[in-house]
Amino acid sequence: MYVLSVSKLSSLVNSTCVVDECSLRLRPGTTHLLMGQNGAGKSSLAYTIMGHPKYSVTSGKILFDGQDITEKKMFERARMGLFLGVQSPPIIEGVSVFSFLKEAKKAITGADFSLFEFHEDVALLCKTLNIDLSFLDKSLNDGFSGGEKKKIELLQMLSLQPKIVILDEIDSGLDVDSLGLVSKSLLIMKKKNPDFSVIIISHSTRLLNTIDFDSVHVIRKGKIIRSGDRKLALEIEQKGFDEYATARAV
């Protein structure tokens, strides 16, 4: 049983193929590392899985918990439990971090909840992520450093408690000390839901020091061309991505 199954998925952006017959499967409770050079199609695959309207699916299927979500809209996928932490989080002036989290929680769950209790929960999460509480009153990502933006992405994940998370370049902008917060956040998620699954997109192997990955995948020209365990990531670190330039898709 796969919690997420991507089968021969292809997508276009402005008539240009950005994902080319890509296949990827996640078992419940697993952690995956998706690697590739800049422009290899890592983010394009993430946005296509999430259902971004800019990415037009031309073939293939996306199954989530056995349900075909290929044609579903982004908000529908989010309500089902799919979450994407983007590489470059947008700035939203006039909308505080707390207001954003509150409205996101309402939109995803569709349930009423105590504003006081929610604030207390968010405050505890901020403490976990070493986020000063003053950030909750600031406009979302306005004037935030790269590392601060990534911490806010983790805060959203912990607040919304999705089933599957795709974190795009979450290690970018984080110093060595803050890298441990990614691992800590994932452990919190898995403690609450053992079936929680995650795909981390990166072109670096830095996270191998803090996260136990079940699988590592290499993407090139929009297609996953190699899959393996953490040894594959270490090989890439030593030999570079060009070693797999002519590899066949798996």
PDB file of C-alpha atoms in Angstrom:
ATOM      1  CA  MET A   1       0.000   0.000   0.000  1.00  0.00           C
ATOM      2  CA  TYR A   2       1.401   3.354  -1.063  1.00  0.00           C
ATOM      3  CA  VAL A   3       0.279   6.612   0.509  1.00  0.00           C
ATOM      4  CA  LEU A   4       1.445   8.454  -2.620  1.00  0.00           C
ATOM      5  CA  SER A   5       1.893   6.948  -6.055  1.00  0.00           C
ATOM      6  CA  VAL A   6       3.089   9.029  -9.000  1.00  0.00           C
ATOM      7  CA  SER A   7       2.960   7.021 -12.227  1.00  0.00           C
ATOM      8  CA  LYS A   8       4.551   8.177 -15.501  1.00  0.00           C
ATOM      9  CA  LEU A   9       3.598  11.756 -14.742  1.00  0.00           C
ATOM     10  CA  SER A  10       4.320  14.444 -17.325  1.00  0.00           C
ATOM     11  CA  SER A  11       3.545  18.151 -17.173  1.00  0.00           C
ATOM     12  CA  LEU A  12       4.042  21.307 -19.194  1.00  0.00           C
ATOM     13  CA  VAL A  13       4.667  24.967 -18.409  1.00  0.00           C
ATOM     14  CA  ASN A  14       4.032  27.268 -21.365  1.00  0.00           C
ATOM     15  CA  SER A  15       4.291  24.323 -23.780  1.00  0.00           C
ATOM     16  CA  THR A  16       7.647  23.269 -22.296  1.00  0.00           C
ATOM     17  CA  CYS A  17       7.951  19.797 -20.774  1.00  0.00           C
ATOM     18  CA  VAL A  18       9.176  20.144 -17.178  1.00  0.00           C
ATOM     19  CA  VAL A  19       8.175  16.714 -15.816  1.00  0.00           C
ATOM     20  CA  ASP A  20       8.744  13.759 -18.146  1.00  0.00           C
ATOM     21  CA  GLU A  21       7.076  10.411 -17.345  1.00  0.00           C
ATOM     22  CA  CYS A  22       8.175  10.626 -13.731  1.00  0.00           C
ATOM     23  CA  SER A  23       7.318   7.805 -11.320  1.00  0.00           C
ATOM     24  CA  LEU A  24       7.642   7.872  -7.531  1.00  0.00           C
ATOM     25  CA  ARG A  25       6.043   5.860  -4.722  1.00  0.00           C
ATOM     26  CA  LEU A  26       5.906   6.504  -0.998  1.00  0.00           C
ATOM     27  CA  ARG A  27       4.988   3.949   1.612  1.00  0.00           C
ATOM     28  CA  PRO A  28       3.369   5.260   4.812  1.00  0.00           C
ATOM     29  CA  GLY A  29       5.871   6.574   7.346  1.00  0.00           C
ATOM     30  CA  THR A  30       8.799   6.895   4.941  1.00  0.00           C
ATOM     31  CA  THR A  31      11.234   9.748   4.323  1.00  0.00           C
ATOM     32  CA  HIS A  32      12.589  10.430   0.840  1.00  0.00           C
ATOM     33  CA  LEU A  33      15.349  12.669  -0.505  1.00  0.00           C
ATOM     34  CA  LEU A  34      14.914  13.992  -4.041  1.00  0.00           C
ATOM     35  CA  MET A  35      18.163  15.273  -5.519  1.00  0.00           C
ATOM     36  CA  GLY A  36      19.212  16.880  -8.763  1.00  0.00           C
ATOM     37  CA  GLN A  37      21.071  19.774 -10.301  1.00  0.00           C
ATOM     38  CA  ASN A  38      19.512  23.210 -10.639  1.00  0.00           C
ATOM     39  CA  GLY A  39      16.825  23.043 -13.300  1.00  0.00           C
ATOM     40  CA  ALA A  40      16.569  19.249 -13.143  1.00  0.00           C
ATOM     41  CA  GLY A  41      12.833  19.365 -12.420  1.00  0.00           C
ATOM     42  CA  LYS A  42      12.743  18.947  -8.639  1.00  0.00           C
ATOM     43  CA  SER A  43      10.465  21.897  -7.930  1.00  0.00           C
ATOM     44  CA  SER A  44       8.413  21.248 -11.066  1.00  0.00           C
ATOM     45  CA  LEU A  45       7.625  17.739  -9.847  1.00  0.00           C
ATOM     46  CA  ALA A  46       6.648  19.126  -6.437  1.00  0.00           C
ATOM     47  CA  TYR A  47       4.337  21.759  -7.913  1.00  0.00           C
ATOM     48  CA  THR A  48       2.777  19.233 -10.279  1.00  0.00           C
ATOM     49  CA  ILE A  49       2.053  16.836  -7.408  1.00  0.00           C
ATOM     50  CA  MET A  50       0.559  19.733  -5.434  1.00  0.00           C
ATOM     51  CA  GLY A  51      -1.648  20.747  -8.370  1.00  0.00           C
ATOM     52  CA  HIS A  52      -0.322  24.220  -9.110  1.00  0.00           C
ATOM     53  CA  PRO A  53      -2.435  25.583 -12.001  1.00  0.00           C
ATOM     54  CA  LYS A  54       0.685  26.746 -13.860  1.00  0.00           C
ATOM     55  CA  TYR A  55       1.655  23.099 -14.393  1.00  0.00           C
ATOM     56  CA  SER A  56      -0.519  21.289 -16.926  1.00  0.00           C
ATOM     57  CA  VAL A  57      -0.560  17.495 -16.606  1.00  0.00           C
ATOM     58  CA  THR A  58      -0.384  15.832 -20.011  1.00  0.00           C
ATOM     59  CA  SER A  59      -0.140  12.186 -18.936  1.00  0.00           C
ATOM     60  CA  GLY A  60       0.174   9.932 -15.930  1.00  0.00           C
ATOM     61  CA  LYS A  61      -1.596   9.730 -12.592  1.00  0.00           C
ATOM     62  CA  ILE A  62      -1.191  10.862  -8.991  1.00  0.00           C
ATOM     63  CA  LEU A  63      -2.795   8.645  -6.361  1.00  0.00           C
ATOM     64  CA  PHE A  64      -3.089   9.788  -2.749  1.00  0.00           C
ATOM     65  CA  ASP A  65      -4.279   7.141  -0.279  1.00  0.00           C
ATOM     66  CA  GLY A  66      -5.490   5.176  -3.288  1.00  0.00           C
ATOM     67  CA  GLN A  67      -7.568   8.067  -4.624  1.00  0.00           C
ATOM     68  CA  ASP A  68      -6.839   9.647  -7.992  1.00  0.00           C
ATOM     69  CA  ILE A  69      -6.078  13.336  -7.356  1.00  0.00           C
ATOM     70  CA  THR A  70      -4.601  14.124 -10.783  1.00  0.00           C
ATOM     71  CA  GLU A  71      -7.443  16.490 -11.634  1.00  0.00           C
ATOM     72  CA  LYS A  72      -8.073  17.882  -8.163  1.00  0.00           C
ATOM     73  CA  LYS A  73      -7.349  21.524  -7.343  1.00  0.00           C
ATOM     74  CA  MET A  74      -4.639  22.625  -4.943  1.00  0.00           C
ATOM     75  CA  PHE A  75      -7.001  23.406  -2.070  1.00  0.00           C
ATOM     76  CA  GLU A  76      -8.633  19.986  -2.419  1.00  0.00           C
ATOM     77  CA  ARG A  77      -5.262  18.261  -2.177  1.00  0.00           C
ATOM     78  CA  ALA A  78      -4.350  20.413   0.814  1.00  0.00           C
ATOM     79  CA  ARG A  79      -7.568  19.454   2.608  1.00  0.00           C
ATOM     80  CA  MET A  80      -6.777  15.805   1.971  1.00  0.00           C
ATOM     81  CA  GLY A  81      -3.461  16.233   3.780  1.00  0.00           C
ATOM     82  CA  LEU A  82      -0.881  17.234   1.176  1.00  0.00           C
ATOM     83  CA  PHE A  83       1.490  20.090   2.054  1.00  0.00           C
ATOM     84  CA  LEU A  84       4.209  21.846   0.074  1.00  0.00           C
ATOM     85  CA  GLY A  85       6.870  23.952   1.761  1.00  0.00           C
ATOM     86  CA  VAL A  86       8.032  26.138  -1.111  1.00  0.00           C
ATOM     87  CA  GLN A  87      11.602  27.094  -1.940  1.00  0.00           C
ATOM     88  CA  SER A  88      10.938  30.842  -1.971  1.00  0.00           C
ATOM     89  CA  PRO A  89       8.028  31.606   0.391  1.00  0.00           C
ATOM     90  CA  PRO A  90       6.061  34.682  -0.733  1.00  0.00           C
ATOM     91  CA  ILE A  91       5.763  37.920   1.214  1.00  0.00           C
ATOM     92  CA  ILE A  92       2.187  38.848   2.170  1.00  0.00           C
ATOM     93  CA  GLU A  93       2.097  42.379   3.517  1.00  0.00           C
ATOM     94  CA  GLY A  94      -0.663  43.204   5.987  1.00  0.00           C
ATOM     95  CA  VAL A  95      -1.319  39.579   6.924  1.00  0.00           C
ATOM     96  CA  SER A  96       0.342  38.568  10.160  1.00  0.00           C
ATOM     97  CA  VAL A  97       1.950  35.160  10.586  1.00  0.00           C
ATOM     98  CA  PHE A  98      -0.610  34.235  13.235  1.00  0.00           C
ATOM     99  CA  SER A  99      -3.578  35.370  11.108  1.00  0.00           C
ATOM    100  CA  PHE A 100      -2.226  33.351   8.197  1.00  0.00           C
ATOM    101  CA  LEU A 101      -1.854  30.231  10.342  1.00  0.00           C
ATOM    102  CA  LYS A 102      -5.324  30.695  11.799  1.00  0.00           C
ATOM    103  CA  GLU A 103      -7.028  31.087   8.425  1.00  0.00           C
ATOM    104  CA  ALA A 104      -5.038  28.187   6.960  1.00  0.00           C
ATOM    105  CA  LYS A 105      -6.132  25.983   9.853  1.00  0.00           C
ATOM    106  CA  LYS A 106      -9.775  26.949   9.310  1.00  0.00           C
ATOM    107  CA  ALA A 107      -9.567  26.385   5.559  1.00  0.00           C
ATOM    108  CA  ILE A 108      -7.895  22.984   5.884  1.00  0.00           C
ATOM    109  CA  THR A 109      -9.894  21.516   8.760  1.00  0.00           C
ATOM    110  CA  GLY A 110     -13.205  23.298   8.229  1.00  0.00           C
ATOM    111  CA  ALA A 111     -13.686  23.126  11.997  1.00  0.00           C
ATOM    112  CA  ASP A 112     -14.165  25.713  14.712  1.00  0.00           C
ATOM    113  CA  PHE A 113     -11.507  25.939  17.385  1.00  0.00           C
ATOM    114  CA  SER A 114     -10.583  28.069  20.354  1.00  0.00           C
ATOM    115  CA  LEU A 115      -8.506  31.044  19.253  1.00  0.00           C
ATOM    116  CA  PHE A 116      -6.843  31.195  22.671  1.00  0.00           C
ATOM    117  CA  GLU A 117      -5.913  27.505  22.639  1.00  0.00           C
ATOM    118  CA  PHE A 118      -4.679  27.752  19.056  1.00  0.00           C
ATOM    119  CA  HIS A 119      -2.454  30.689  19.997  1.00  0.00           C
ATOM    120  CA  GLU A 120      -1.073  28.699  22.909  1.00  0.00           C
ATOM    121  CA  ASP A 121      -0.347  25.747  20.624  1.00  0.00           C
ATOM    122  CA  VAL A 122       1.382  27.985  18.069  1.00  0.00           C
ATOM    123  CA  ALA A 123       3.411  29.651  20.807  1.00  0.00           C
ATOM    124  CA  LEU A 124       4.688  26.242  21.933  1.00  0.00           C
ATOM    125  CA  LEU A 125       5.637  25.379  18.365  1.00  0.00           C
ATOM    126  CA  CYS A 126       7.500  28.671  18.068  1.00  0.00           C
ATOM    127  CA  LYS A 127       9.476  27.733  21.153  1.00  0.00           C
ATOM    128  CA  THR A 128      10.320  24.374  19.578  1.00  0.00           C
ATOM    129  CA  LEU A 129      11.580  26.088  16.417  1.00  0.00           C
ATOM    130  CA  ASN A 130      13.390  28.915  18.218  1.00  0.00           C
ATOM    131  CA  ILE A 131      11.043  31.499  16.687  1.00  0.00           C
ATOM    132  CA  ASP A 132      10.571  34.666  18.720  1.00  0.00           C
ATOM    133  CA  LEU A 133       6.867  35.219  19.499  1.00  0.00           C
ATOM    134  CA  SER A 134       7.095  38.728  18.055  1.00  0.00           C
ATOM    135  CA  PHE A 135       7.174  37.120  14.605  1.00  0.00           C
ATOM    136  CA  LEU A 136       3.529  36.081  15.002  1.00  0.00           C
ATOM    137  CA  ASP A 137       2.490  39.738  14.735  1.00  0.00           C
ATOM    138  CA  LYS A 138       4.673  40.528  11.730  1.00  0.00           C
ATOM    139  CA  SER A 139       3.515  40.439   8.115  1.00  0.00           C
ATOM    140  CA  LEU A 140       4.150  37.010   6.645  1.00  0.00           C
ATOM    141  CA  ASN A 141       7.795  36.748   5.511  1.00  0.00           C
ATOM    142  CA  ASP A 142       8.107  40.538   5.240  1.00  0.00           C
ATOM    143  CA  GLY A 143      11.724  41.371   6.014  1.00  0.00           C
ATOM    144  CA  PHE A 144      12.449  37.804   7.110  1.00  0.00           C
ATOM    145  CA  SER A 145      15.820  36.231   6.408  1.00  0.00           C
ATOM    146  CA  GLY A 146      16.030  33.039   4.351  1.00  0.00           C
ATOM    147  CA  GLY A 147      16.396  30.958   7.496  1.00  0.00           C
ATOM    148  CA  GLU A 148      13.465  32.683   9.200  1.00  0.00           C
ATOM    149  CA  LYS A 149      11.246  31.995   6.196  1.00  0.00           C
ATOM    150  CA  LYS A 150      12.144  28.310   6.325  1.00  0.00           C
ATOM    151  CA  LYS A 151      11.319  28.159  10.033  1.00  0.00           C
ATOM    152  CA  ILE A 152       7.893  29.645   9.261  1.00  0.00           C
ATOM    153  CA  GLU A 153       7.370  26.890   6.660  1.00  0.00           C
ATOM    154  CA  LEU A 154       8.114  24.317   9.370  1.00  0.00           C
ATOM    155  CA  LEU A 155       5.753  26.161  11.719  1.00  0.00           C
ATOM    156  CA  GLN A 156       2.975  25.844   9.132  1.00  0.00           C
ATOM    157  CA  MET A 157       3.654  22.131   8.755  1.00  0.00           C
ATOM    158  CA  LEU A 158       3.548  21.505  12.495  1.00  0.00           C
ATOM    159  CA  SER A 159       0.399  23.578  12.871  1.00  0.00           C
ATOM    160  CA  LEU A 160      -1.549  21.968  10.015  1.00  0.00           C
ATOM    161  CA  GLN A 161      -0.407  18.361  10.617  1.00  0.00           C
ATOM    162  CA  PRO A 162      -0.630  17.118   6.996  1.00  0.00           C
ATOM    163  CA  LYS A 163      -0.258  13.467   6.006  1.00  0.00           C
ATOM    164  CA  ILE A 164       2.375  14.032   3.318  1.00  0.00           C
ATOM    165  CA  VAL A 165       4.852  16.891   3.169  1.00  0.00           C
ATOM    166  CA  ILE A 166       7.098  18.026   0.331  1.00  0.00           C
ATOM    167  CA  LEU A 167       9.821  20.380   1.570  1.00  0.00           C
ATOM    168  CA  ASP A 168      11.546  22.181  -1.292  1.00  0.00           C
ATOM    169  CA  GLU A 169      15.122  23.215  -0.417  1.00  0.00           C
ATOM    170  CA  ILE A 170      14.223  23.445   3.281  1.00  0.00           C
ATOM    171  CA  ASP A 171      17.941  23.385   4.120  1.00  0.00           C
ATOM    172  CA  SER A 172      18.653  26.481   2.032  1.00  0.00           C
ATOM    173  CA  GLY A 173      19.332  29.475   4.272  1.00  0.00           C
ATOM    174  CA  LEU A 174      19.611  27.408   7.436  1.00  0.00           C
ATOM    175  CA  ASP A 175      22.823  27.383   9.428  1.00  0.00           C
ATOM    176  CA  VAL A 176      24.246  24.210  10.967  1.00  0.00           C
ATOM    177  CA  ASP A 177      22.391  24.708  14.259  1.00  0.00           C
ATOM    178  CA  SER A 178      19.048  25.307  12.527  1.00  0.00           C
ATOM    179  CA  LEU A 179      19.377  22.204  10.343  1.00  0.00           C
ATOM    180  CA  GLY A 180      18.603  20.140  13.431  1.00  0.00           C
ATOM    181  CA  LEU A 181      15.196  21.847  13.615  1.00  0.00           C
ATOM    182  CA  VAL A 182      14.172  20.129  10.382  1.00  0.00           C
ATOM    183  CA  SER A 183      14.904  16.717  11.854  1.00  0.00           C
ATOM    184  CA  LYS A 184      13.250  17.688  15.145  1.00  0.00           C
ATOM    185  CA  SER A 185      10.114  18.840  13.333  1.00  0.00           C
ATOM    186  CA  LEU A 186       9.855  15.607  11.346  1.00  0.00           C
ATOM    187  CA  LEU A 187      10.223  13.545  14.515  1.00  0.00           C
ATOM    188  CA  ILE A 188       7.371  15.524  16.102  1.00  0.00           C
ATOM    189  CA  MET A 189       5.202  14.865  13.055  1.00  0.00           C
ATOM    190  CA  LYS A 190       5.949  11.127  13.072  1.00  0.00           C
ATOM    191  CA  LYS A 191       5.314  10.883  16.797  1.00  0.00           C
ATOM    192  CA  LYS A 192       1.811  12.269  16.261  1.00  0.00           C
ATOM    193  CA  ASN A 193       1.249  10.220  13.104  1.00  0.00           C
ATOM    194  CA  PRO A 194       3.504   7.178  12.452  1.00  0.00           C
ATOM    195  CA  ASP A 195       2.256   7.094   8.843  1.00  0.00           C
ATOM    196  CA  PHE A 196       3.447  10.649   8.168  1.00  0.00           C
ATOM    197  CA  SER A 197       5.564  10.695   4.996  1.00  0.00           C
ATOM    198  CA  VAL A 198       7.897  13.327   3.587  1.00  0.00           C
ATOM    199  CA  ILE A 199       9.827  14.201   0.447  1.00  0.00           C
ATOM    200  CA  ILE A 200      12.731  16.583   0.953  1.00  0.00           C
ATOM    201  CA  ILE A 201      14.093  18.252  -2.162  1.00  0.00           C
ATOM    202  CA  SER A 202      17.731  19.286  -2.128  1.00  0.00           C
ATOM    203  CA  HIS A 203      20.895  19.360  -4.217  1.00  0.00           C
ATOM    204  CA  SER A 204      22.966  19.003  -1.043  1.00  0.00           C
ATOM    205  CA  THR A 205      23.701  16.082   1.275  1.00  0.00           C
ATOM    206  CA  ARG A 206      23.846  18.182   4.461  1.00  0.00           C
ATOM    207  CA  LEU A 207      20.612  16.734   5.827  1.00  0.00           C
ATOM    208  CA  LEU A 208      22.035  13.214   5.763  1.00  0.00           C
ATOM    209  CA  ASN A 209      23.760  14.069   9.028  1.00  0.00           C
ATOM    210  CA  THR A 210      20.490  14.686  10.869  1.00  0.00           C
ATOM    211  CA  ILE A 211      17.780  12.734   9.012  1.00  0.00           C
ATOM    212  CA  ASP A 212      17.446   9.003   8.306  1.00  0.00           C
ATOM    213  CA  PHE A 213      16.245   8.728   4.723  1.00  0.00           C
ATOM    214  CA  ASP A 214      14.526   5.553   3.565  1.00  0.00           C
ATOM    215  CA  SER A 215      15.103   6.325  -0.110  1.00  0.00           C
ATOM    216  CA  VAL A 216      17.124   8.701  -2.265  1.00  0.00           C
ATOM    217  CA  HIS A 217      16.067   9.628  -5.803  1.00  0.00           C
ATOM    218  CA  VAL A 218      17.963  11.429  -8.567  1.00  0.00           C
ATOM    219  CA  ILE A 219      16.005  13.516 -11.055  1.00  0.00           C
ATOM    220  CA  ARG A 220      17.317  14.795 -14.381  1.00  0.00           C
ATOM    221  CA  LYS A 221      15.422  16.591 -17.138  1.00  0.00           C
ATOM    222  CA  GLY A 222      12.161  16.025 -15.286  1.00  0.00           C
ATOM    223  CA  LYS A 223      12.565  12.277 -14.877  1.00  0.00           C
ATOM    224  CA  ILE A 224      13.710  10.183 -11.921  1.00  0.00           C
ATOM    225  CA  ILE A 225      16.660   8.263 -13.341  1.00  0.00           C
ATOM    226  CA  ARG A 226      17.995   6.498 -10.246  1.00  0.00           C
ATOM    227  CA  SER A 227      16.743   5.446  -6.807  1.00  0.00           C
ATOM    228  CA  GLY A 228      18.568   3.927  -3.877  1.00  0.00           C
ATOM    229  CA  ASP A 229      19.411   4.350  -0.221  1.00  0.00           C
ATOM    230  CA  ARG A 230      21.604   6.954   1.516  1.00  0.00           C
ATOM    231  CA  LYS A 231      24.666   5.430  -0.193  1.00  0.00           C
ATOM    232  CA  LEU A 232      23.401   6.898  -3.459  1.00  0.00           C
ATOM    233  CA  ALA A 233      23.474  10.409  -1.970  1.00  0.00           C
ATOM    234  CA  LEU A 234      26.997   9.853  -0.700  1.00  0.00           C
ATOM    235  CA  GLU A 235      28.091   8.663  -4.157  1.00  0.00           C
ATOM    236  CA  ILE A 236      26.666  11.845  -5.669  1.00  0.00           C
ATOM    237  CA  GLU A 237      28.536  13.922  -3.119  1.00  0.00           C
ATOM    238  CA  GLN A 238      31.790  12.275  -4.221  1.00  0.00           C
ATOM    239  CA  LYS A 239      31.240  11.898  -7.975  1.00  0.00           C
ATOM    240  CA  GLY A 240      28.709  14.611  -8.812  1.00  0.00           C
ATOM    241  CA  PHE A 241      25.425  14.400 -10.730  1.00  0.00           C
ATOM    242  CA  ASP A 242      27.064  13.954 -14.141  1.00  0.00           C
ATOM    243  CA  GLU A 243      27.835  10.351 -13.189  1.00  0.00           C
ATOM    244  CA  TYR A 244      24.124   9.598 -13.692  1.00  0.00           C
ATOM    245  CA  ALA A 245      23.582  11.711 -16.800  1.00  0.00           C
ATOM    246  CA  THR A 246      23.123   8.690 -19.039  1.00  0.00           C
ATOM    247  CA  ALA A 247      21.459   6.422 -16.470  1.00  0.00           C
ATOM    248  CA  ARG A 248      18.166   4.817 -17.379  1.00  0.00           C
ATOM    249  CA  ALA A 249      14.989   5.738 -15.564  1.00  0.00           C
ATOM    250  CA  VAL A 250      13.917   3.350 -12.816  1.00  0.00           C
TER     251      VAL A 250
END
